[in-house]
Amino acid sequence: MNTVKSFVLRTSLLLFCCSCGESLMDGAVDTAMPIVESYLSEGADAITVKLYSMEVYLREGYEFSKPVGGLSLEINGRKPTETDAGTYVLRLGADTIRGGQRYDLSFEYQGKTVSASTTVPPPVTGLRIEPESATRAAGSWFFDTSADTVEIRLAWDDPDAGYYQIYIESPAAEDMPPMGGGSQFRRRMMQPFQGNGYTVTSREFRSTGYYSIYVYRVNSDYVDLYERIGSTDRANPSSAVRNAFGIFTAISAASVKFQVIEAKDE
């Protein structure tokens, strides 16, 4: 079953690639190149590709990025359907995306062939969490003292030194603390790393309830783009897509639950 509920660089990817047009007005970046955004999820039965135009700084103002529709895409010899402006979906029917599979994307854009390839990383296996829950003081929004703080250890199998990323999704928004807008505590994504485990503390968990913790296995092209987005360097945009910016990559994931319990008053 596909455990990937939500995966992002999406807004950041668009903002980063579009900003290249502003940062490099000397023509070093070809602003006629499209932006490709596609994450293939191991276990899924469809592939979605989103295409955008580059945002261009024209001194007098901006030409804003917008979806690019009406193109004929091909993925492994099959043609996706444009389901919305600039959104192309290839439904795989009874088939699913599996670890080790390679996918090749290509299409024509303004006289050039845009192409990219990705291989699906193997599934994340052996995921475990210790402990599975933590208790905090009644009436508190936080684990307030060091005595309250619990270390939560995630571990998984890592036979070939892959790249991983941790994503924590909180309970429903109405359970969020009201301070700071509340919603800022709903999700948190950690920086990609290599290893077979990760430790967080109970201070990461701001409300009671069940949290979903996802461990994503990602490819090196995703890591490169993530690190570039986090930098201040706009002069060398990272892209593994030929004749385009953006990303066409594959991920796999597993998830576990962690519960925060409020202690009962004595």
Short mmCIF file of C-alpha atoms in Angstrom, two decimals:
data_model
loop_
_atom_site.label_atom_id
_atom_site.label_comp_id
_atom_site.label_asym_id
_atom_site.label_seq_id
_atom_site.Cartn_x
_atom_site.Cartn_y
_atom_site.Cartn_z
CA MET A 1 0.00 0.00 0.00
CA ASN A 2 1.27 3.45 -0.80
CA THR A 3 2.05 5.23 2.49
CA VAL A 4 3.01 8.55 0.96
CA LYS A 5 0.33 11.04 1.99
CA SER A 6 2.05 14.30 1.16
CA PHE A 7 5.43 15.16 -0.29
CA VAL A 8 6.86 18.61 -0.79
CA LEU A 9 9.32 20.91 -2.23
CA ARG A 10 6.42 22.11 -4.28
CA THR A 11 6.03 25.77 -3.39
CA SER A 12 9.73 26.10 -2.67
CA LEU A 13 10.63 24.47 -5.97
CA LEU A 14 8.48 26.88 -7.94
CA LEU A 15 9.72 29.93 -6.04
CA PHE A 16 13.35 28.87 -6.36
CA CYS A 17 13.27 28.12 -10.08
CA CYS A 18 11.25 31.23 -10.85
CA SER A 19 13.66 33.41 -8.91
CA CYS A 20 16.42 32.40 -11.32
CA GLY A 21 14.84 34.69 -13.89
CA GLU A 22 15.16 37.64 -11.52
CA SER A 23 18.62 36.84 -10.19
CA LEU A 24 20.19 36.29 -13.57
CA MET A 25 18.99 38.97 -15.96
CA ASP A 26 22.23 38.65 -17.97
CA GLY A 27 20.85 35.71 -19.92
CA ALA A 28 22.76 33.00 -18.05
CA VAL A 29 19.43 31.29 -17.35
CA ASP A 30 17.22 30.43 -20.31
CA THR A 31 13.85 31.73 -19.13
CA ALA A 32 12.14 29.98 -22.04
CA MET A 33 12.82 26.68 -20.27
CA PRO A 34 9.84 25.12 -18.44
CA ILE A 35 9.71 24.01 -14.82
CA VAL A 36 8.99 20.29 -14.30
CA GLU A 37 7.62 18.96 -11.02
CA SER A 38 7.01 15.25 -10.54
CA TYR A 39 7.41 12.87 -7.59
CA LEU A 40 6.82 9.19 -8.35
CA SER A 41 5.68 7.37 -5.20
CA GLU A 42 6.54 3.71 -4.72
CA GLY A 43 3.25 1.80 -4.42
CA ALA A 44 1.16 4.41 -6.28
CA ASP A 45 -0.94 3.57 -9.34
CA ALA A 46 -0.53 6.91 -11.12
CA ILE A 47 2.20 9.37 -12.11
CA THR A 48 1.54 13.11 -12.03
CA VAL A 49 3.70 15.66 -13.85
CA LYS A 50 3.15 19.41 -13.43
CA LEU A 51 4.60 21.94 -15.86
CA TYR A 52 5.05 25.67 -15.30
CA SER A 53 6.54 28.53 -17.24
CA MET A 54 9.48 30.46 -15.83
CA GLU A 55 8.81 33.72 -14.00
CA VAL A 56 10.74 36.53 -15.69
CA TYR A 57 11.82 39.87 -14.25
CA LEU A 58 11.32 42.52 -16.92
CA ARG A 59 12.55 45.55 -14.94
CA GLU A 60 9.13 47.15 -15.39
CA GLY A 61 7.49 44.24 -13.60
CA TYR A 62 7.11 40.48 -13.49
CA GLU A 63 5.78 37.98 -15.97
CA PHE A 64 4.36 35.48 -13.52
CA SER A 65 4.78 31.74 -13.77
CA LYS A 66 1.72 29.87 -15.00
CA PRO A 67 0.77 26.29 -15.88
CA VAL A 68 1.89 25.04 -19.29
CA GLY A 69 -0.86 23.06 -20.99
CA GLY A 70 -1.48 21.51 -24.37
CA LEU A 71 1.72 19.46 -24.55
CA SER A 72 2.14 15.81 -25.49
CA LEU A 73 4.13 14.01 -22.80
CA GLU A 74 5.46 10.48 -22.90
CA ILE A 75 6.46 8.28 -19.96
CA ASN A 76 7.92 4.89 -20.84
CA GLY A 77 6.13 4.97 -24.17
CA ARG A 78 2.73 5.88 -22.67
CA LYS A 79 0.99 9.24 -22.91
CA PRO A 80 -0.40 10.94 -19.79
CA THR A 81 -3.72 12.79 -19.92
CA GLU A 82 -3.89 16.51 -19.12
CA THR A 83 -6.40 16.55 -16.26
CA ASP A 84 -6.03 20.26 -15.46
CA ALA A 85 -4.06 23.14 -16.95
CA GLY A 86 -0.43 22.07 -16.83
CA THR A 87 -1.17 18.87 -14.88
CA TYR A 88 -0.59 15.58 -16.67
CA VAL A 89 -1.56 12.22 -15.15
CA LEU A 90 -0.58 8.73 -16.31
CA ARG A 91 -2.83 6.13 -14.72
CA LEU A 92 -1.16 2.73 -14.47
CA GLY A 93 -4.30 0.64 -14.06
CA ALA A 94 -3.61 -2.60 -12.19
CA ASP A 95 0.12 -1.85 -12.18
CA THR A 96 1.89 0.09 -9.44
CA ILE A 97 5.20 1.90 -9.16
CA ARG A 98 7.73 -0.53 -7.69
CA GLY A 99 11.24 -0.26 -6.32
CA GLY A 100 13.92 -0.70 -8.97
CA GLN A 101 11.72 0.43 -11.87
CA ARG A 102 13.07 3.12 -14.17
CA TYR A 103 10.84 5.78 -15.71
CA ASP A 104 11.74 8.06 -18.62
CA LEU A 105 9.89 11.31 -19.32
CA SER A 106 10.09 13.27 -22.56
CA PHE A 107 8.21 16.00 -24.43
CA GLU A 108 8.82 18.81 -26.87
CA TYR A 109 8.81 22.41 -25.67
CA GLN A 110 9.57 25.41 -27.87
CA GLY A 111 11.64 23.37 -30.31
CA LYS A 112 13.65 21.44 -27.71
CA THR A 113 13.28 17.96 -26.28
CA VAL A 114 12.84 17.98 -22.51
CA SER A 115 13.78 14.67 -20.90
CA ALA A 116 14.48 13.13 -17.52
CA SER A 117 14.87 9.70 -15.96
CA THR A 118 14.46 8.31 -12.48
CA THR A 119 14.73 4.94 -10.78
CA VAL A 120 12.39 4.14 -7.91
CA PRO A 121 14.28 3.55 -4.64
CA PRO A 122 13.53 0.29 -2.81
CA PRO A 123 10.79 0.36 -0.17
CA VAL A 124 11.62 1.50 3.35
CA THR A 125 11.53 -1.66 5.48
CA GLY A 126 11.88 -2.53 9.13
CA LEU A 127 10.63 0.85 10.38
CA ARG A 128 10.19 0.92 14.14
CA ILE A 129 9.75 3.53 16.88
CA GLU A 130 10.66 3.47 20.58
CA PRO A 131 8.76 4.49 22.63
CA GLU A 132 5.39 4.58 20.88
CA SER A 133 3.91 7.22 23.18
CA ALA A 134 4.73 9.91 25.72
CA THR A 135 2.69 11.49 28.52
CA ARG A 136 2.74 15.16 29.40
CA ALA A 137 1.33 17.13 32.31
CA ALA A 138 -2.39 17.84 32.31
CA GLY A 139 -3.35 21.24 30.92
CA SER A 140 0.05 21.89 29.32
CA TRP A 141 0.63 22.61 25.63
CA PHE A 142 4.27 21.54 25.95
CA PHE A 143 6.64 19.14 27.60
CA ASP A 144 7.80 21.92 29.89
CA THR A 145 10.88 20.61 31.67
CA SER A 146 13.83 18.38 30.94
CA ALA A 147 12.17 15.79 33.16
CA ASP A 148 9.21 15.78 30.79
CA THR A 149 11.35 15.39 27.68
CA VAL A 150 11.47 11.95 26.13
CA GLU A 151 13.79 10.88 23.30
CA ILE A 152 11.95 9.08 20.50
CA ARG A 153 14.14 6.84 18.36
CA LEU A 154 13.23 5.86 14.81
CA ALA A 155 15.15 3.04 13.13
CA TRP A 156 14.87 1.19 9.82
CA ASP A 157 16.81 -1.12 7.49
CA ASP A 158 19.45 0.60 5.35
CA PRO A 159 21.32 -2.03 3.33
CA ASP A 160 22.88 0.35 0.78
CA ALA A 161 23.48 3.78 2.40
CA GLY A 162 20.41 5.53 1.01
CA TYR A 163 19.16 9.07 1.58
CA TYR A 164 16.23 9.61 3.93
CA GLN A 165 13.98 12.40 5.13
CA ILE A 166 11.69 12.52 8.17
CA TYR A 167 8.27 14.14 7.96
CA ILE A 168 6.03 14.61 11.01
CA GLU A 169 2.33 15.29 10.57
CA SER A 170 0.35 16.40 13.61
CA PRO A 171 -3.23 15.60 14.59
CA ALA A 172 -6.16 17.63 13.27
CA ALA A 173 -5.81 21.43 13.20
CA GLU A 174 -8.46 21.92 15.90
CA ASP A 175 -6.12 20.12 18.31
CA MET A 176 -3.29 22.58 17.67
CA PRO A 177 -2.22 25.12 20.31
CA PRO A 178 -3.65 28.58 19.49
CA MET A 179 -0.36 30.47 19.83
CA GLY A 180 1.67 31.42 16.76
CA GLY A 181 -1.17 30.75 14.39
CA GLY A 182 -1.42 27.10 15.37
CA SER A 183 -1.00 25.74 11.85
CA GLN A 184 2.76 26.21 11.94
CA PHE A 185 2.93 23.23 14.31
CA ARG A 186 0.99 20.92 12.02
CA ARG A 187 3.84 19.60 9.84
CA ARG A 188 7.59 19.48 10.02
CA MET A 189 10.08 18.10 7.51
CA MET A 190 13.69 17.41 8.41
CA GLN A 191 16.70 17.86 6.14
CA PRO A 192 17.68 14.78 4.05
CA PHE A 193 20.48 12.64 5.49
CA GLN A 194 22.13 9.23 5.26
CA GLY A 195 21.73 6.70 8.06
CA ASN A 196 19.47 4.03 9.51
CA GLY A 197 17.93 6.00 12.35
CA TYR A 198 16.86 9.37 13.67
CA THR A 199 16.12 10.74 17.13
CA VAL A 200 13.57 13.43 17.99
CA THR A 201 12.37 14.57 21.39
CA SER A 202 8.86 14.86 22.75
CA ARG A 203 9.24 18.67 22.47
CA GLU A 204 8.62 18.23 18.73
CA PHE A 205 5.03 17.22 19.54
CA ARG A 206 2.94 20.22 20.57
CA SER A 207 -0.50 18.69 21.03
CA THR A 208 -2.13 15.50 22.23
CA GLY A 209 -3.24 12.80 19.84
CA TYR A 210 -1.71 10.54 17.23
CA TYR A 211 1.07 11.81 14.97
CA SER A 212 2.02 10.20 11.68
CA ILE A 213 5.77 10.01 11.20
CA TYR A 214 6.92 9.27 7.65
CA VAL A 215 10.37 8.09 6.64
CA TYR A 216 10.97 8.89 2.97
CA ARG A 217 13.71 7.32 0.94
CA VAL A 218 14.78 9.86 -1.69
CA ASN A 219 17.17 10.01 -4.62
CA SER A 220 20.29 12.15 -4.81
CA ASP A 221 18.73 14.60 -7.31
CA TYR A 222 16.09 15.47 -4.71
CA VAL A 223 18.80 16.00 -2.10
CA ASP A 224 20.70 18.30 -4.47
CA LEU A 225 17.62 20.42 -5.12
CA TYR A 226 16.62 20.53 -1.45
CA GLU A 227 20.07 21.79 -0.48
CA ARG A 228 20.05 24.35 -3.30
CA ILE A 229 16.66 25.70 -2.22
CA GLY A 230 18.04 26.13 1.28
CA SER A 231 21.02 28.13 0.04
CA THR A 232 21.26 31.76 -1.05
CA ASP A 233 22.88 30.84 -4.37
CA ARG A 234 20.49 31.49 -7.25
CA ALA A 235 23.23 31.55 -9.87
CA ASN A 236 23.52 27.77 -10.24
CA PRO A 237 20.04 26.25 -10.15
CA SER A 238 20.09 22.48 -9.70
CA SER A 239 18.16 20.42 -12.23
CA ALA A 240 18.43 16.82 -13.37
CA VAL A 241 15.92 17.55 -16.17
CA ARG A 242 17.44 18.13 -19.60
CA ASN A 243 16.37 21.46 -21.19
CA ALA A 244 14.23 22.35 -18.16
CA PHE A 245 14.39 23.26 -14.50
CA GLY A 246 12.76 21.33 -11.69
CA ILE A 247 12.66 17.69 -10.76
CA PHE A 248 11.46 14.30 -11.98
CA THR A 249 12.26 11.91 -9.17
CA ALA A 250 10.98 8.90 -7.26
CA ILE A 251 10.49 8.24 -3.56
CA SER A 252 9.44 5.43 -1.26
CA ALA A 253 8.13 5.65 2.27
CA ALA A 254 6.96 3.93 5.40
CA SER A 255 5.11 5.39 8.37
CA VAL A 256 4.54 4.81 12.06
CA LYS A 257 2.29 6.41 14.67
CA PHE A 258 3.36 8.26 17.81
CA GLN A 259 0.86 9.20 20.53
CA VAL A 260 1.00 12.12 22.96
CA ILE A 261 -1.17 11.42 26.01
CA GLU A 262 -2.26 14.00 28.55
CA ALA A 263 -1.84 12.81 32.12
CA LYS A 264 -5.01 12.63 34.19
CA ASP A 265 -5.34 14.89 37.20
CA GLU A 266 -4.77 13.06 40.45
#
